Amino acid sequence: VQLQASGGGLVQAGASLRLACATSGRTFSSYFMSWFRQAPGTGREFVGGSRWSGGSTSYADSVKGRFTISRDNARNTGYLQMNSLKPEDTAVYYCAAAPIRQILASVYTSEEQYTYWGQGTQVTVSS
């Protein structure tokens, strides 16, 4: 099983980036697919996630209204569209997958609940 994150880069504040998470090795229809980020000297924090099969999406308050999660089932790829980027968005971004353990569960926001991780892609936003 592989998750491959890509699309990071160096941009100025206010710019946009789209991260991609290509998956392989299994189907993730009964998984949450989420994005986390980790800034230097801090722990990994939840950015946003949703059920791979569709449904409601959850976002951290710090990115609501600016970031959007989507997926292309045909390409087995998830995306994180990031608009109006701010310097405080600078971090390594990771995609992750967690098996859904309860039918009505909300998106998991704790990294301990995630089984599969991508390698991370650096996003740097200059002021």
PDB file of N, CA and C in Angstrom, residues 3-66:
ATOM      1  N   LEU A   3       0.861   5.633  -0.394  1.00  0.00           N
ATOM      2  CA  LEU A   3       0.292   6.950  -0.583  1.00  0.00           C
ATOM      3  C   LEU A   3       1.444   7.862  -0.974  1.00  0.00           C
ATOM      4  N   GLN A   4       1.286   8.547  -2.062  1.00  0.00           N
ATOM      5  CA  GLN A   4       2.350   9.403  -2.599  1.00  0.00           C
ATOM      6  C   GLN A   4       1.838  10.833  -2.682  1.00  0.00           C
ATOM      7  N   ALA A   5       2.347  11.684  -1.794  1.00  0.00           N
ATOM      8  CA  ALA A   5       1.942  13.088  -1.791  1.00  0.00           C
ATOM      9  C   ALA A   5       2.862  13.899  -2.696  1.00  0.00           C
ATOM     10  N   SER A   6       2.281  14.859  -3.385  1.00  0.00           N
ATOM     11  CA  SER A   6       3.059  15.725  -4.267  1.00  0.00           C
ATOM     12  C   SER A   6       2.371  17.069  -4.409  1.00  0.00           C
ATOM     13  N   GLY A   7       3.074  18.017  -5.024  1.00  0.00           N
ATOM     14  CA  GLY A   7       2.469  19.305  -5.334  1.00  0.00           C
ATOM     15  C   GLY A   7       2.913  20.457  -4.466  1.00  0.00           C
ATOM     16  N   GLY A   8       3.749  20.196  -3.481  1.00  0.00           N
ATOM     17  CA  GLY A   8       4.223  21.275  -2.632  1.00  0.00           C
ATOM     18  C   GLY A   8       5.160  22.207  -3.373  1.00  0.00           C
ATOM     19  N   GLY A   9       5.500  23.303  -2.714  1.00  0.00           N
ATOM     20  CA  GLY A   9       6.409  24.255  -3.326  1.00  0.00           C
ATOM     21  C   GLY A   9       6.535  25.512  -2.510  1.00  0.00           C
ATOM     22  N   LEU A  10       7.232  26.478  -3.092  1.00  0.00           N
ATOM     23  CA  LEU A  10       7.427  27.780  -2.468  1.00  0.00           C
ATOM     24  C   LEU A  10       6.556  28.799  -3.191  1.00  0.00           C
ATOM     25  N   VAL A  11       5.662  29.444  -2.457  1.00  0.00           N
ATOM     26  CA  VAL A  11       4.766  30.440  -3.049  1.00  0.00           C
ATOM     27  C   VAL A  11       4.707  31.664  -2.144  1.00  0.00           C
ATOM     28  N   GLN A  12       4.169  32.735  -2.703  1.00  0.00           N
ATOM     29  CA  GLN A  12       3.968  33.941  -1.902  1.00  0.00           C
ATOM     30  C   GLN A  12       2.606  33.901  -1.224  1.00  0.00           C
ATOM     31  N   ALA A  13       2.492  34.665  -0.167  1.00  0.00           N
ATOM     32  CA  ALA A  13       1.208  34.761   0.528  1.00  0.00           C
ATOM     33  C   ALA A  13       0.117  35.180  -0.450  1.00  0.00           C
ATOM     34  N   GLY A  14      -1.030  34.535  -0.315  1.00  0.00           N
ATOM     35  CA  GLY A  14      -2.152  34.820  -1.195  1.00  0.00           C
ATOM     36  C   GLY A  14      -2.261  33.896  -2.392  1.00  0.00           C
ATOM     37  N   ALA A  15      -1.208  33.151  -2.645  1.00  0.00           N
ATOM     38  CA  ALA A  15      -1.205  32.241  -3.791  1.00  0.00           C
ATOM     39  C   ALA A  15      -1.968  30.960  -3.480  1.00  0.00           C
ATOM     40  N   SER A  16      -2.035  30.106  -4.483  1.00  0.00           N
ATOM     41  CA  SER A  16      -2.733  28.821  -4.347  1.00  0.00           C
ATOM     42  C   SER A  16      -1.799  27.675  -4.717  1.00  0.00           C
ATOM     43  N   LEU A  17      -2.063  26.535  -4.140  1.00  0.00           N
ATOM     44  CA  LEU A  17      -1.376  25.295  -4.484  1.00  0.00           C
ATOM     45  C   LEU A  17      -2.385  24.171  -4.424  1.00  0.00           C
ATOM     46  N   ARG A  18      -2.160  23.145  -5.215  1.00  0.00           N
ATOM     47  CA  ARG A  18      -2.975  21.940  -5.115  1.00  0.00           C
ATOM     48  C   ARG A  18      -2.063  20.757  -4.854  1.00  0.00           C
ATOM     49  N   LEU A  19      -2.277  20.123  -3.736  1.00  0.00           N
ATOM     50  CA  LEU A  19      -1.549  18.915  -3.396  1.00  0.00           C
ATOM     51  C   LEU A  19      -2.319  17.700  -3.878  1.00  0.00           C
ATOM     52  N   ALA A  20      -1.579  16.675  -4.249  1.00  0.00           N
ATOM     53  CA  ALA A  20      -2.195  15.429  -4.689  1.00  0.00           C
ATOM     54  C   ALA A  20      -1.694  14.281  -3.833  1.00  0.00           C
ATOM     55  N   CYS A  21      -2.547  13.298  -3.642  1.00  0.00           N
ATOM     56  CA  CYS A  21      -2.188  12.089  -2.897  1.00  0.00           C
ATOM     57  C   CYS A  21      -2.592  10.887  -3.752  1.00  0.00           C
ATOM     58  N   ALA A  22      -1.622  10.322  -4.425  1.00  0.00           N
ATOM     59  CA  ALA A  22      -1.881   9.159  -5.267  1.00  0.00           C
ATOM     60  C   ALA A  22      -1.812   7.899  -4.428  1.00  0.00           C
ATOM     61  N   THR A  23      -2.811   7.054  -4.566  1.00  0.00           N
ATOM     62  CA  THR A  23      -2.870   5.842  -3.761  1.00  0.00           C
ATOM     63  C   THR A  23      -2.734   4.615  -4.632  1.00  0.00           C
ATOM     64  N   SER A  24      -2.204   3.554  -4.047  1.00  0.00           N
ATOM     65  CA  SER A  24      -2.079   2.290  -4.762  1.00  0.00           C
ATOM     66  C   SER A  24      -1.983   1.154  -3.763  1.00  0.00           C
ATOM     67  N   GLY A  25      -2.261  -0.034  -4.212  1.00  0.00           N
ATOM     68  CA  GLY A  25      -2.081  -1.205  -3.378  1.00  0.00           C
ATOM     69  C   GLY A  25      -3.337  -1.751  -2.737  1.00  0.00           C
ATOM     70  N   ARG A  26      -4.393  -0.937  -2.659  1.00  0.00           N
ATOM     71  CA  ARG A  26      -5.664  -1.409  -2.132  1.00  0.00           C
ATOM     72  C   ARG A  26      -6.735  -0.379  -2.460  1.00  0.00           C
ATOM     73  N   THR A  27      -7.960  -0.763  -2.229  1.00  0.00           N
ATOM     74  CA  THR A  27      -9.056   0.196  -2.373  1.00  0.00           C
ATOM     75  C   THR A  27      -9.306   0.849  -1.026  1.00  0.00           C
ATOM     76  N   PHE A  28      -9.697   2.107  -1.059  1.00  0.00           N
ATOM     77  CA  PHE A  28      -9.891   2.862   0.179  1.00  0.00           C
ATOM     78  C   PHE A  28     -11.345   3.280   0.366  1.00  0.00           C
ATOM     79  N   SER A  29     -12.262   2.519  -0.204  1.00  0.00           N
ATOM     80  CA  SER A  29     -13.657   2.915  -0.161  1.00  0.00           C
ATOM     81  C   SER A  29     -14.203   2.992   1.256  1.00  0.00           C
ATOM     82  N   SER A  30     -13.656   2.224   2.176  1.00  0.00           N
ATOM     83  CA  SER A  30     -14.133   2.257   3.560  1.00  0.00           C
ATOM     84  C   SER A  30     -13.107   2.921   4.475  1.00  0.00           C
ATOM     85  N   TYR A  31     -12.451   3.905   3.939  1.00  0.00           N
ATOM     86  CA  TYR A  31     -11.423   4.638   4.676  1.00  0.00           C
ATOM     87  C   TYR A  31     -11.738   6.126   4.709  1.00  0.00           C
ATOM     88  N   PHE A  32     -11.207   6.784   5.742  1.00  0.00           N
ATOM     89  CA  PHE A  32     -11.094   8.234   5.726  1.00  0.00           C
ATOM     90  C   PHE A  32      -9.767   8.575   5.058  1.00  0.00           C
ATOM     91  N   MET A  33      -9.811   9.560   4.208  1.00  0.00           N
ATOM     92  CA  MET A  33      -8.597  10.091   3.609  1.00  0.00           C
ATOM     93  C   MET A  33      -8.438  11.523   4.098  1.00  0.00           C
ATOM     94  N   SER A  34      -7.312  11.816   4.699  1.00  0.00           N
ATOM     95  CA  SER A  34      -7.136  13.118   5.326  1.00  0.00           C
ATOM     96  C   SER A  34      -5.759  13.688   5.042  1.00  0.00           C
ATOM     97  N   TRP A  35      -5.648  14.964   5.337  1.00  0.00           N
ATOM     98  CA  TRP A  35      -4.386  15.675   5.238  1.00  0.00           C
ATOM     99  C   TRP A  35      -4.001  16.196   6.617  1.00  0.00           C
ATOM    100  N   PHE A  36      -2.744  16.042   6.937  1.00  0.00           N
ATOM    101  CA  PHE A  36      -2.152  16.593   8.148  1.00  0.00           C
ATOM    102  C   PHE A  36      -0.979  17.479   7.733  1.00  0.00           C
ATOM    103  N   ARG A  37      -0.530  18.298   8.648  1.00  0.00           N
ATOM    104  CA  ARG A  37       0.653  19.093   8.392  1.00  0.00           C
ATOM    105  C   ARG A  37       1.467  19.221   9.659  1.00  0.00           C
ATOM    106  N   GLN A  38       2.753  19.456   9.439  1.00  0.00           N
ATOM    107  CA  GLN A  38       3.658  19.599  10.566  1.00  0.00           C
ATOM    108  C   GLN A  38       4.640  20.722  10.278  1.00  0.00           C
ATOM    109  N   ALA A  39       4.535  21.769  11.071  1.00  0.00           N
ATOM    110  CA  ALA A  39       5.461  22.889  10.965  1.00  0.00           C
ATOM    111  C   ALA A  39       6.683  22.603  11.833  1.00  0.00           C
ATOM    112  N   PRO A  40       7.811  23.247  11.548  1.00  0.00           N
ATOM    113  CA  PRO A  40       9.021  23.004  12.346  1.00  0.00           C
ATOM    114  C   PRO A  40       8.779  23.242  13.829  1.00  0.00           C
ATOM    115  N   GLY A  41       9.206  22.277  14.647  1.00  0.00           N
ATOM    116  CA  GLY A  41       9.092  22.420  16.085  1.00  0.00           C
ATOM    117  C   GLY A  41       7.714  22.176  16.653  1.00  0.00           C
ATOM    118  N   THR A  42       6.795  21.704  15.817  1.00  0.00           N
ATOM    119  CA  THR A  42       5.429  21.453  16.299  1.00  0.00           C
ATOM    120  C   THR A  42       5.030  20.022  15.999  1.00  0.00           C
ATOM    121  N   GLY A  43       3.910  19.616  16.589  1.00  0.00           N
ATOM    122  CA  GLY A  43       3.384  18.296  16.302  1.00  0.00           C
ATOM    123  C   GLY A  43       2.577  18.299  15.016  1.00  0.00           C
ATOM    124  N   ARG A  44       2.184  17.126  14.578  1.00  0.00           N
ATOM    125  CA  ARG A  44       1.404  17.001  13.359  1.00  0.00           C
ATOM    126  C   ARG A  44      -0.045  17.371  13.666  1.00  0.00           C
ATOM    127  N   GLU A  45      -0.624  18.224  12.836  1.00  0.00           N
ATOM    128  CA  GLU A  45      -1.999  18.650  13.071  1.00  0.00           C
ATOM    129  C   GLU A  45      -2.900  18.289  11.896  1.00  0.00           C
ATOM    130  N   PHE A  46      -4.136  18.017  12.245  1.00  0.00           N
ATOM    131  CA  PHE A  46      -5.153  17.683  11.249  1.00  0.00           C
ATOM    132  C   PHE A  46      -5.505  18.924  10.440  1.00  0.00           C
ATOM    133  N   VAL A  47      -5.563  18.755   9.123  1.00  0.00           N
ATOM    134  CA  VAL A  47      -5.945  19.852   8.231  1.00  0.00           C
ATOM    135  C   VAL A  47      -7.373  19.661   7.712  1.00  0.00           C
ATOM    136  N   GLY A  48      -7.656  18.483   7.216  1.00  0.00           N
ATOM    137  CA  GLY A  48      -8.983  18.198   6.696  1.00  0.00           C
ATOM    138  C   GLY A  48      -9.057  16.769   6.212  1.00  0.00           C
ATOM    139  N   GLY A  49     -10.277  16.251   6.102  1.00  0.00           N
ATOM    140  CA  GLY A  49     -10.440  14.882   5.645  1.00  0.00           C
ATOM    141  C   GLY A  49     -11.872  14.568   5.284  1.00  0.00           C
ATOM    142  N   SER A  50     -12.050  13.447   4.636  1.00  0.00           N
ATOM    143  CA  SER A  50     -13.381  13.002   4.264  1.00  0.00           C
ATOM    144  C   SER A  50     -13.357  11.499   4.015  1.00  0.00           C
ATOM    145  N   ARG A  51     -14.543  10.946   3.876  1.00  0.00           N
ATOM    146  CA  ARG A  51     -14.630   9.545   3.473  1.00  0.00           C
ATOM    147  C   ARG A  51     -14.232   9.426   2.008  1.00  0.00           C
ATOM    148  N   TRP A  52     -13.414   8.428   1.697  1.00  0.00           N
ATOM    149  CA  TRP A  52     -13.018   8.246   0.308  1.00  0.00           C
ATOM    150  C   TRP A  52     -14.252   7.996  -0.562  1.00  0.00           C
ATOM    151  N   SER A  53     -15.266   7.359  -0.002  1.00  0.00           N
ATOM    152  CA  SER A  53     -16.477   7.033  -0.769  1.00  0.00           C
ATOM    153  C   SER A  53     -17.416   8.213  -0.933  1.00  0.00           C
ATOM    154  N   GLY A  54     -17.112   9.313  -0.277  1.00  0.00           N
ATOM    155  CA  GLY A  54     -17.964  10.497  -0.406  1.00  0.00           C
ATOM    156  C   GLY A  54     -18.660  10.799   0.900  1.00  0.00           C
ATOM    157  N   GLY A  55     -19.226  11.981   0.995  1.00  0.00           N
ATOM    158  CA  GLY A  55     -19.876  12.387   2.217  1.00  0.00           C
ATOM    159  C   GLY A  55     -19.284  13.680   2.736  1.00  0.00           C
ATOM    160  N   SER A  56     -19.607  13.967   3.974  1.00  0.00           N
ATOM    161  CA  SER A  56     -19.204  15.244   4.536  1.00  0.00           C
ATOM    162  C   SER A  56     -17.688  15.307   4.708  1.00  0.00           C
ATOM    163  N   THR A  57     -17.191  16.522   4.647  1.00  0.00           N
ATOM    164  CA  THR A  57     -15.772  16.783   4.808  1.00  0.00           C
ATOM    165  C   THR A  57     -15.553  17.622   6.053  1.00  0.00           C
ATOM    166  N   SER A  58     -14.495  17.361   6.748  1.00  0.00           N
ATOM    167  CA  SER A  58     -14.181  18.100   7.959  1.00  0.00           C
ATOM    168  C   SER A  58     -12.881  18.865   7.761  1.00  0.00           C
ATOM    169  N   TYR A  59     -12.837  20.093   8.255  1.00  0.00           N
ATOM    170  CA  TYR A  59     -11.646  20.923   8.132  1.00  0.00           C
ATOM    171  C   TYR A  59     -11.275  21.515   9.480  1.00  0.00           C
ATOM    172  N   ALA A  60     -10.003  21.747   9.653  1.00  0.00           N
ATOM    173  CA  ALA A  60      -9.546  22.507  10.814  1.00  0.00           C
ATOM    174  C   ALA A  60     -10.026  23.950  10.675  1.00  0.00           C
ATOM    175  N   ASP A  61     -10.312  24.575  11.796  1.00  0.00           N
ATOM    176  CA  ASP A  61     -10.809  25.953  11.759  1.00  0.00           C
ATOM    177  C   ASP A  61      -9.830  26.886  11.034  1.00  0.00           C
ATOM    178  N   SER A  62      -8.558  26.608  11.148  1.00  0.00           N
ATOM    179  CA  SER A  62      -7.543  27.494  10.572  1.00  0.00           C
ATOM    180  C   SER A  62      -7.542  27.499   9.048  1.00  0.00           C
ATOM    181  N   VAL A  63      -8.178  26.499   8.434  1.00  0.00           N
ATOM    182  CA  VAL A  63      -8.157  26.419   6.966  1.00  0.00           C
ATOM    183  C   VAL A  63      -9.557  26.485   6.361  1.00  0.00           C
ATOM    184  N   LYS A  64     -10.579  26.513   7.174  1.00  0.00           N
ATOM    185  CA  LYS A  64     -11.948  26.552   6.651  1.00  0.00           C
ATOM    186  C   LYS A  64     -12.146  27.752   5.738  1.00  0.00           C
ATOM    187  N   GLY A  65     -12.773  27.499   4.605  1.00  0.00           N
ATOM    188  CA  GLY A  65     -13.023  28.566   3.646  1.00  0.00           C
ATOM    189  C   GLY A  65     -11.866  28.821   2.702  1.00  0.00           C
ATOM    190  N   ARG A  66     -10.706  28.261   2.988  1.00  0.00           N
ATOM    191  CA  ARG A  66      -9.531  28.445   2.114  1.00  0.00           C
ATOM    192  C   ARG A  66      -9.093  27.139   1.460  1.00  0.00           C
TER     193      ARG A  66
END
